Short mmCIF file of C-alpha atoms and ligand atoms in Angstrom, two decimals:
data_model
loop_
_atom_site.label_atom_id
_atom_site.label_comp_id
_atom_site.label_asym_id
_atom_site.label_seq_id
_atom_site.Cartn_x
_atom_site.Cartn_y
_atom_site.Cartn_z
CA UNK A 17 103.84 -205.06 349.64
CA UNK A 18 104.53 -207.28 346.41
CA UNK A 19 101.82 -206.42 343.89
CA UNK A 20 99.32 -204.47 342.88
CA UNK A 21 96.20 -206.42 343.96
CA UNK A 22 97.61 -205.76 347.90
CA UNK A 23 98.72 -202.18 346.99
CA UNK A 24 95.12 -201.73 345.85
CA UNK A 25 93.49 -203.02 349.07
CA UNK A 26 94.88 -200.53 351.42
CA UNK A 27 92.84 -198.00 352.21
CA UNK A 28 93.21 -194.56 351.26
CA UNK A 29 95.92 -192.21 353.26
CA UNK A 30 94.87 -189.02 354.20
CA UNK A 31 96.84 -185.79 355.33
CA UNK A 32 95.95 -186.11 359.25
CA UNK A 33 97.43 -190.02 358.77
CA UNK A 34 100.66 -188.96 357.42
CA UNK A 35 101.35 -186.18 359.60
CA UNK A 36 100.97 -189.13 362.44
CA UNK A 37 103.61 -191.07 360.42
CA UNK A 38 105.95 -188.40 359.78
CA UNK A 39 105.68 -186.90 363.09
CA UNK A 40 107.19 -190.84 364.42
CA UNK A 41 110.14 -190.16 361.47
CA UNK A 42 113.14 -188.84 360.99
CA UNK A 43 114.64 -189.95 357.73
CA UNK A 44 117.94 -188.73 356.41
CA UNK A 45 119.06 -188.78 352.97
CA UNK A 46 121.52 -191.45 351.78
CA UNK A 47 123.97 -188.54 350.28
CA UNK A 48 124.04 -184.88 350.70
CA UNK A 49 122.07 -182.79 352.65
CA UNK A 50 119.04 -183.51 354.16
CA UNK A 51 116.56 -180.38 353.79
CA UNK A 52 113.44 -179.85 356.01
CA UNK A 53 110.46 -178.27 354.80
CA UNK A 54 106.60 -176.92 355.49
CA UNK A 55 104.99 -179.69 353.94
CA UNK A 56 100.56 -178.55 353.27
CA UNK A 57 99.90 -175.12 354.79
CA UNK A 58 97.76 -173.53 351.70
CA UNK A 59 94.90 -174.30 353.68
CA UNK A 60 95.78 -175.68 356.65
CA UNK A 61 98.33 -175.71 359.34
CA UNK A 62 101.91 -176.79 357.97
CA UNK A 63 103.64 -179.80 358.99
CA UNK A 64 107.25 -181.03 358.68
CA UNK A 65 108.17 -182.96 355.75
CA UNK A 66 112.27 -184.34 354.36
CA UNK A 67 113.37 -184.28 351.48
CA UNK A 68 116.94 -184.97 350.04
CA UNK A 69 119.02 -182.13 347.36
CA UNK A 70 117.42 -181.94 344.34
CA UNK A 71 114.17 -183.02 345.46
CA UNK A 72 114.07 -185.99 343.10
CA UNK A 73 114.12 -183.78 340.05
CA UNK A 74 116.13 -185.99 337.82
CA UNK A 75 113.81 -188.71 337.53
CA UNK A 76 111.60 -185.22 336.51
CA UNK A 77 113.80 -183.94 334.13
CA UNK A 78 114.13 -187.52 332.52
CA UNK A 79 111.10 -187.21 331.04
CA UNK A 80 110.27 -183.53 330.48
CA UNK A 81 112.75 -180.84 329.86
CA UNK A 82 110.78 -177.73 328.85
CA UNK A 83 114.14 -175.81 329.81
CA UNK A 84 117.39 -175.75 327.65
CA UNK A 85 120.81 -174.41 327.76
CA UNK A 86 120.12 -171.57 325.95
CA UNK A 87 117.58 -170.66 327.86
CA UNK A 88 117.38 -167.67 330.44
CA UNK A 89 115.04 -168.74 333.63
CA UNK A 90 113.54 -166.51 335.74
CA UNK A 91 112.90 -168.37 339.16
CA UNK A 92 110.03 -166.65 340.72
CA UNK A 93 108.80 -169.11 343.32
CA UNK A 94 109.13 -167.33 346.87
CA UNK A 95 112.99 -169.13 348.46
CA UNK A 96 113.69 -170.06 351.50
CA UNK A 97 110.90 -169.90 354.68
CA UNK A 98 111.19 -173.65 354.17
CA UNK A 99 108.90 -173.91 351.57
CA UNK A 100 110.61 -176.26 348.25
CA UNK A 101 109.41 -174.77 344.99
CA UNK A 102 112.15 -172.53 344.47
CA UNK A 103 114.56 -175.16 344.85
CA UNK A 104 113.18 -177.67 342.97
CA UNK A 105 112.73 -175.24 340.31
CA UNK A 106 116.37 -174.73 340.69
CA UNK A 107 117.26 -178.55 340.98
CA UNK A 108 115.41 -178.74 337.45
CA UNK A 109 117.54 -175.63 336.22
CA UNK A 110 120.53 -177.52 337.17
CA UNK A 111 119.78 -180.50 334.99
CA UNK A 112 118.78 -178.14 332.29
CA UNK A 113 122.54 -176.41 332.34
CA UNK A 114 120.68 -173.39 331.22
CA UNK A 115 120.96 -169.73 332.82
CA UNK A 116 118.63 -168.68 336.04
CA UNK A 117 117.96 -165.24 337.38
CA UNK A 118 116.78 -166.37 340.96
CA UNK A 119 114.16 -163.57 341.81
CA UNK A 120 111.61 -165.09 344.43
CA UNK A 121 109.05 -163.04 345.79
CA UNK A 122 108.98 -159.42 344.93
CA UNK A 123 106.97 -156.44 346.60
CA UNK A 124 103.99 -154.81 344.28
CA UNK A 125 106.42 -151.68 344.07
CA UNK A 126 108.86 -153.78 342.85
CA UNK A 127 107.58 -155.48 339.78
CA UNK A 128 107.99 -152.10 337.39
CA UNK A 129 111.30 -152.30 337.68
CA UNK A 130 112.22 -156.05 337.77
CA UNK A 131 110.29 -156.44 334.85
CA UNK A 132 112.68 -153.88 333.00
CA UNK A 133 115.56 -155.84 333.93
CA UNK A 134 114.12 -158.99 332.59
CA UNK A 135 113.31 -157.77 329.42
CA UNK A 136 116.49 -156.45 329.11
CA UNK A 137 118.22 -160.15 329.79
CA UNK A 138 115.84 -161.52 327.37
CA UNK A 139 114.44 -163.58 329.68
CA UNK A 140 113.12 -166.97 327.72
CA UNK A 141 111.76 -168.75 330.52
CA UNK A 142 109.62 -167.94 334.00
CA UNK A 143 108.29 -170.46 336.58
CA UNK A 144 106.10 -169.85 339.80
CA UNK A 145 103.12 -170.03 341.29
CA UNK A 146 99.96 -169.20 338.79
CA UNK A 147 98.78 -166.51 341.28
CA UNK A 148 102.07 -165.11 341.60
CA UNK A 149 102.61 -165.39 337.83
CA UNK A 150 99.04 -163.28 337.10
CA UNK A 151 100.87 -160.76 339.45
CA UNK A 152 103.71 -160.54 336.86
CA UNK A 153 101.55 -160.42 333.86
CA UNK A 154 98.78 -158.58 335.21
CA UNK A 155 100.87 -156.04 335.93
CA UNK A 156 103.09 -156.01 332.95
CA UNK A 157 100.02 -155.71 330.70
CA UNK A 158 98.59 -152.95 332.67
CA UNK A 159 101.87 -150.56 332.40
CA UNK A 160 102.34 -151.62 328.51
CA UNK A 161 105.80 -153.60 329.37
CA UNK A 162 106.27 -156.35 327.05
CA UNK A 163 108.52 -159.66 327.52
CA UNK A 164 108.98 -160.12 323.72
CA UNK A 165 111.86 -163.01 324.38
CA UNK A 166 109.84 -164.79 326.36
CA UNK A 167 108.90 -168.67 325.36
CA UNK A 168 108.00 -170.63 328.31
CA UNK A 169 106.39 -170.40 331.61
CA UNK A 170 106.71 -173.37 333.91
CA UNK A 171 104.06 -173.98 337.11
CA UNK A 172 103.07 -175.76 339.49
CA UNK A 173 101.13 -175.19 343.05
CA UNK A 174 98.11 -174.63 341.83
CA UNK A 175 95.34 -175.06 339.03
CA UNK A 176 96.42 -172.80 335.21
CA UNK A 177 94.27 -169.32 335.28
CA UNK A 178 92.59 -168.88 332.43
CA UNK A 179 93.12 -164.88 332.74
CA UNK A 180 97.22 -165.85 332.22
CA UNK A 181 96.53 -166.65 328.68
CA UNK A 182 95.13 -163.22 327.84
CA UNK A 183 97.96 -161.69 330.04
CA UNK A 184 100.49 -163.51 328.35
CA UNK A 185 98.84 -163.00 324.64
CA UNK A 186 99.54 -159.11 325.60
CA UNK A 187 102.69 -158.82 327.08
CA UNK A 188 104.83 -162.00 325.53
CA UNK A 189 102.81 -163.36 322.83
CA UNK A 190 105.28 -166.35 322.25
CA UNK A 191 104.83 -167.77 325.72
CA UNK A 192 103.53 -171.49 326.26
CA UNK A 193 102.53 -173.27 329.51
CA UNK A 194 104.67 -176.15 330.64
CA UNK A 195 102.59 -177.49 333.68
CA UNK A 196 103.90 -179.74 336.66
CA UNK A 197 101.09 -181.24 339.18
CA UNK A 198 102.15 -182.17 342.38
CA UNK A 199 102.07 -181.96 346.03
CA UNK A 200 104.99 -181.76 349.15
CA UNK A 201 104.00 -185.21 350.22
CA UNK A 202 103.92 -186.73 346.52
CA UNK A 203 106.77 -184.51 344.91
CA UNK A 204 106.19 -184.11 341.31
CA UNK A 205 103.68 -186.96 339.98
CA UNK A 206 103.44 -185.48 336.43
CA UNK A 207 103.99 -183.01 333.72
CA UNK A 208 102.25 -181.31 330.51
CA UNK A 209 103.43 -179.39 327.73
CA UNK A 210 102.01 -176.62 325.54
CA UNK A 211 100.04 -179.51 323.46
CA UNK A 212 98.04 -180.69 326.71
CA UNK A 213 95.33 -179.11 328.02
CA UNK A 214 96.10 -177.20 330.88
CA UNK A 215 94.29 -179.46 333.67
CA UNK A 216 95.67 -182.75 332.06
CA UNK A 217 99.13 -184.20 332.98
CA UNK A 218 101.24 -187.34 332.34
CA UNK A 219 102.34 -189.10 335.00
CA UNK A 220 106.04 -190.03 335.64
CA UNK A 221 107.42 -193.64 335.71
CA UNK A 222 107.63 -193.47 339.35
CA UNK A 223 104.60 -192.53 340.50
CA UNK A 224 101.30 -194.57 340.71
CA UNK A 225 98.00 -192.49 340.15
CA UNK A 226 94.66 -194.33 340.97
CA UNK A 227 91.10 -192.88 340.38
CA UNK A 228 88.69 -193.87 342.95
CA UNK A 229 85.02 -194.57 342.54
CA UNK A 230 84.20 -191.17 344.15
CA UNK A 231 86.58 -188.99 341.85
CA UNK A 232 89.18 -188.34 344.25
CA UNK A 233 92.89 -189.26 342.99
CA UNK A 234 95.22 -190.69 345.03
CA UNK A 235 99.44 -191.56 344.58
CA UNK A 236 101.85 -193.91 345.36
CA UNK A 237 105.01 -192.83 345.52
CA UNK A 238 107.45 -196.11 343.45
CA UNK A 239 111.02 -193.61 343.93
CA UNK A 240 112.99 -195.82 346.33
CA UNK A 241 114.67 -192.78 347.16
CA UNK A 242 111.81 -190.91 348.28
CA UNK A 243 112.65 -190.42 352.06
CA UNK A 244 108.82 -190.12 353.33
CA UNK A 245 107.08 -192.69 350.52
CA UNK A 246 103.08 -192.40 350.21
CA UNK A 247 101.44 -195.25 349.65
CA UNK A 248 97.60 -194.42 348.10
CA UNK A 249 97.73 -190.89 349.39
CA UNK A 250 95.13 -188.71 348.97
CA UNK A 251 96.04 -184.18 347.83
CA UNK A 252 92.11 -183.29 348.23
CA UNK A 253 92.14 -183.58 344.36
CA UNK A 254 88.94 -184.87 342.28
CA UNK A 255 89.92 -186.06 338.72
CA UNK A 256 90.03 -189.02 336.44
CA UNK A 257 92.62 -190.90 333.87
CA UNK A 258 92.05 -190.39 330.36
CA UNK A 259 93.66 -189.91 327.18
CA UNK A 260 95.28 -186.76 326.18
CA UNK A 261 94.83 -185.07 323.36
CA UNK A 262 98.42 -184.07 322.49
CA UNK A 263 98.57 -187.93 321.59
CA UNK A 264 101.13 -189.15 323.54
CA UNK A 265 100.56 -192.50 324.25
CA UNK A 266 99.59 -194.16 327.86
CA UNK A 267 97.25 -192.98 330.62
CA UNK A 268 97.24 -189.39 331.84
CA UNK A 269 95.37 -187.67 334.44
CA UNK A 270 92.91 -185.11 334.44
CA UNK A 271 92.91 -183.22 337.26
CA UNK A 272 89.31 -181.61 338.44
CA UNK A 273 89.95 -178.99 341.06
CA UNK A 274 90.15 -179.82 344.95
CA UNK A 275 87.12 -181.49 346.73
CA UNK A 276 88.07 -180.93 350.15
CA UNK A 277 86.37 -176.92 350.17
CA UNK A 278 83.86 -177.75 352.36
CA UNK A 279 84.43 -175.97 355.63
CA UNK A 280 82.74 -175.78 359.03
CA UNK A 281 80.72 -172.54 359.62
CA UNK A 282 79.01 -172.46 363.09
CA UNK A 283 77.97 -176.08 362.44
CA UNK A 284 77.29 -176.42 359.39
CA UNK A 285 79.35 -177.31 356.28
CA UNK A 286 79.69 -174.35 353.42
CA UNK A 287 80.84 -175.49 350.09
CA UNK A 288 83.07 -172.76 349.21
CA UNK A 289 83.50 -173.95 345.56
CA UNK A 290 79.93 -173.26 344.62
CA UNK A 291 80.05 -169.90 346.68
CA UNK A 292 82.98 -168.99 344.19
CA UNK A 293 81.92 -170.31 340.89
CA UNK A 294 78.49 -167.78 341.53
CA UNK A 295 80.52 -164.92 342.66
CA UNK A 296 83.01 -165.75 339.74
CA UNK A 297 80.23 -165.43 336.87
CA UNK A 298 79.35 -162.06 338.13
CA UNK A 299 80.46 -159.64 335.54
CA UNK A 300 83.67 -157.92 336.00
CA UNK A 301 85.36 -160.50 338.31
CA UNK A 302 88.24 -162.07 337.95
CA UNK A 303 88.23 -164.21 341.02
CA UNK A 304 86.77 -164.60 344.05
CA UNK A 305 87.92 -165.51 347.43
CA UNK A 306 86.18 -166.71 350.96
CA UNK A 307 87.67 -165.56 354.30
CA UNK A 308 86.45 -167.07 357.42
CA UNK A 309 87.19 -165.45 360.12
CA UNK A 310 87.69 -167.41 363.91
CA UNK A 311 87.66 -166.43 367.71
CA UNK A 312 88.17 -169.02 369.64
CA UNK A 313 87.12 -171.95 367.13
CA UNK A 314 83.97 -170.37 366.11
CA UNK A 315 83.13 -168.55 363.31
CA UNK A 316 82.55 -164.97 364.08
CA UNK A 317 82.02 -163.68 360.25
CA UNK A 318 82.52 -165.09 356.69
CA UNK A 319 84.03 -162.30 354.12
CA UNK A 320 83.76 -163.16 350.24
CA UNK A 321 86.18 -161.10 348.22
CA UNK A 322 85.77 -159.91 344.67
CA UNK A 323 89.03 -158.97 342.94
CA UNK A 324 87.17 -157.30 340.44
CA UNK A 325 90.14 -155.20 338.62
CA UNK A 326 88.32 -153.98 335.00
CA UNK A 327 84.82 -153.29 337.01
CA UNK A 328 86.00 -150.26 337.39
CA UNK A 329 85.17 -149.25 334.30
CA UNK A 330 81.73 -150.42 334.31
CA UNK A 331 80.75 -148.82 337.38
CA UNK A 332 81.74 -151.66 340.13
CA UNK A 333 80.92 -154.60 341.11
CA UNK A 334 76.82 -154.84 342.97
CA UNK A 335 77.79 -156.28 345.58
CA UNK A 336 75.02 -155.68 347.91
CA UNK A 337 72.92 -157.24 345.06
CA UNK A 338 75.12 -160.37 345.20
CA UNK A 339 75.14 -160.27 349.26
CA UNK A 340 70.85 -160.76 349.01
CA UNK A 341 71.11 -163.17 346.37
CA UNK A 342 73.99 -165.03 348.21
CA UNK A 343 72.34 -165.45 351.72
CA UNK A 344 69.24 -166.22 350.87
CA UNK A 345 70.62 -168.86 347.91
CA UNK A 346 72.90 -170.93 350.18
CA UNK A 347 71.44 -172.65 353.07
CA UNK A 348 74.73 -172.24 355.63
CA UNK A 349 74.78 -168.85 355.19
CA UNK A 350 71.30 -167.93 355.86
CA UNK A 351 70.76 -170.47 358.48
CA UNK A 352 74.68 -169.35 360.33
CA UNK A 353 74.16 -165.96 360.48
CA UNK A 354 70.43 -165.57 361.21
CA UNK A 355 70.57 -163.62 363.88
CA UNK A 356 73.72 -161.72 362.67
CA UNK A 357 73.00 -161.39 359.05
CA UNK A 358 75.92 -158.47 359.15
CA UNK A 359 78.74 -161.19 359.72
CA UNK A 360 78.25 -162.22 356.20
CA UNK A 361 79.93 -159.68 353.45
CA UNK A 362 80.54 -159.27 350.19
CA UNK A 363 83.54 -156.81 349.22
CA UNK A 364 85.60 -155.54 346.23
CA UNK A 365 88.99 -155.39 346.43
CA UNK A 366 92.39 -154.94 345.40
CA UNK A 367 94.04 -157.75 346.43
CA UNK A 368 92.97 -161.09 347.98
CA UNK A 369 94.73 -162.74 350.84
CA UNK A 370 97.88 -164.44 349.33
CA UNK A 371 100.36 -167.17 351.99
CA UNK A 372 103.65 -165.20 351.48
CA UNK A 373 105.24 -168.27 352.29
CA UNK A 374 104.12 -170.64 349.45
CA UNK A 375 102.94 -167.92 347.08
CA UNK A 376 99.16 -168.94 346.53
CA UNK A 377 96.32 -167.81 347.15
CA UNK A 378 93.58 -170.37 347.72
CA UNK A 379 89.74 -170.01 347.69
CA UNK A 380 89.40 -170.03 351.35
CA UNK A 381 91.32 -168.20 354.02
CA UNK A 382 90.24 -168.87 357.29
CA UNK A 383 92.26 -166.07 359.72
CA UNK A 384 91.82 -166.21 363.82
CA UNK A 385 90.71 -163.08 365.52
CA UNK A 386 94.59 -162.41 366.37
CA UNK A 387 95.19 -162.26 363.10
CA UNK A 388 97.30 -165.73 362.28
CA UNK A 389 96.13 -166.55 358.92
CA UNK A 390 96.03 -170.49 358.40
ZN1 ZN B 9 99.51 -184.56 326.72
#
């Protein structure tokens, strides 16, 4: 591969085509330790992926240091479980010389109390998953704890939630955003601060990002370190390279949201974005979630979820409303379930189905009927 012109006539690589490469590999890095991890897995089946210590966070932290050495960082991506967030997080720490509380995944009865501690370490800085951050600040806000010391909040995993912002303008009203967008087969392609918008990110020196003529992005990894390269590999993500309006100079990317939520029920293909985005403008919900549930490859019933926390208030959520509308709107649902209408639900809850292992919660779930969740 010498130029760009050849790099550019390859074909796109897809996740099925590297987990056929990487299941032929065994790399090892060229010092230290060589750490294996669940590479994928928020909504599929995880493979096995290599990476080397410090998970090429230099070349990160040469570009973008949102953390300093006076800062306090509160580590909050779930450790260990093979899963890398935490300790890239921590690589990036490192670099940063600054203090870190490593706190990982905590229980819902936990949060009261770890939230006490941080506010009495002045914790400046927090970084995790945006779904496992709206945990924090949801429930912060709702028992009137405040993190007045608090100045940053890394991510990365998974798109910004609007809903953080009003968390955060409650219970640490200094807070900004500083956004990483990556994946476990690309690493970290590229970064945003508080002046970018929060689906906009520049990429790094060493990574290639290429819009195709059907939206979808895809990378090439330049790091000659990187021990399982991609060349042209496609996340699932739609988006397109622009200008940013924080006026750096150069290309950035603007990332659209994942295209690959079309899913197979009984058949037929269910776009589980659109299925969202209605229940999502229903008043009262937050967010929405789709759960298919399997026996023995086939779909034996479709769940959509409302987390629907300050509907409470109004009198709920009508979900039986929504159900009508829903099945007779969308064409795969009607058609599916037509004789079994019934396998096709609409509930409020309390909590949507989160991975514990990677800390996100994605807008489909599909679980078998022995109760693996994939
Ligand atoms: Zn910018």
């Amino acid at each position: 591969m010498g130029s760009l012109d050849e790099l550019a006539a390859l074909p796109p690589l897809a996740k099925d085509d590297l987990n056929t490469a990487l299941a032929h590999l065994e790399p090892r890095a060229a010092a230290g330790a060589t750490w294996l991890f669940q590479s994928g897995g928020s909504t599929g089946a995880p493979k096995l992926g290599y990476a080397p210590t410090g998970f090429y966070m230099a070349g990160v932290h040469a570009h973008w240091q949102p953390l300093d050495r006076d800062d306090t960082f509160v580590n909050a991506w779930g450790a260990g479980r093979m899963w890398g967030a935490h300790f890239l997080a921590a690589a990036l720490a490192d670099l940063a010389g600054c203090r870190v509380i490593a706190l990982g995944s905590v229980t819902r009865e936990e949060y009261g109390e770890w939230l006490g501690f941080l506010a009495d370490r002045r914790a400046t800085a927090i970084g995790g998953t945006p779904s496992v951050l709206r945990l924090w600040f949801a429930h912060a806000r709702a028992a009137g704890l405040k993190l007045p010391a608090l100045r940053k909040v890394l991510w990365l995993g998974e798109a910004w939630q609007p809903q953080l912002d009003e968390d955060l303008a409650a219970v640490a009203p200094q807070a900004r955003r500083w956004g990483m967008f990556g994946s476990t087969e690309t690493w970290v392609v590229g970064t945003n601060t508080p002046d970018c918008p929060a689906d906009t990110f520049h990429p790094l020196p060493r990574q290639l990002v290429h819009a195709g003529p059907d939206g979808l992005l895809d990378f090439t990894t330049l790091d000659p370190e990187v021990l399982n390269p991609v060349l042209r590999y496609r996340t699932g993500d739609a988006g397109e390279l622009t200008t940013c309006r924080c006026g750096r100079p150069g290309r950035a990317m603007r990332v659209l949201g994942r295209r690959d939520s079309v899913v197979q029920v009984r058949g037929l293909g269910l776009h589980v974005d659109e299925l969202l985005a209605r229940a999502e403008r229903e008043p009262g919900v937050s967010r929405a979630q789709v759960v298919i549930t399997e026996y023995g490859g086939r779909a034996t019933g479709v769940d959509l979820l409302l987390l629907a926390p300050a509907a409470a208030r109004t009198g709920g959520v009508d979900t039986a409303r929504l159900r009508t509308e829903l099945l007779s709107a969308t064409f795969t649902l009607s058609t599916a379930f037509q004789h079994d209408p019934e396998n096709f639900r609409v509930r409020a809850v309390h909590e949507l189905v989160g991975n514990d292992r990677t800390g996100k919660t994605a807008g489909f779930v599909i679980r078998t009927a022995d109760g693996e969740t994939s």
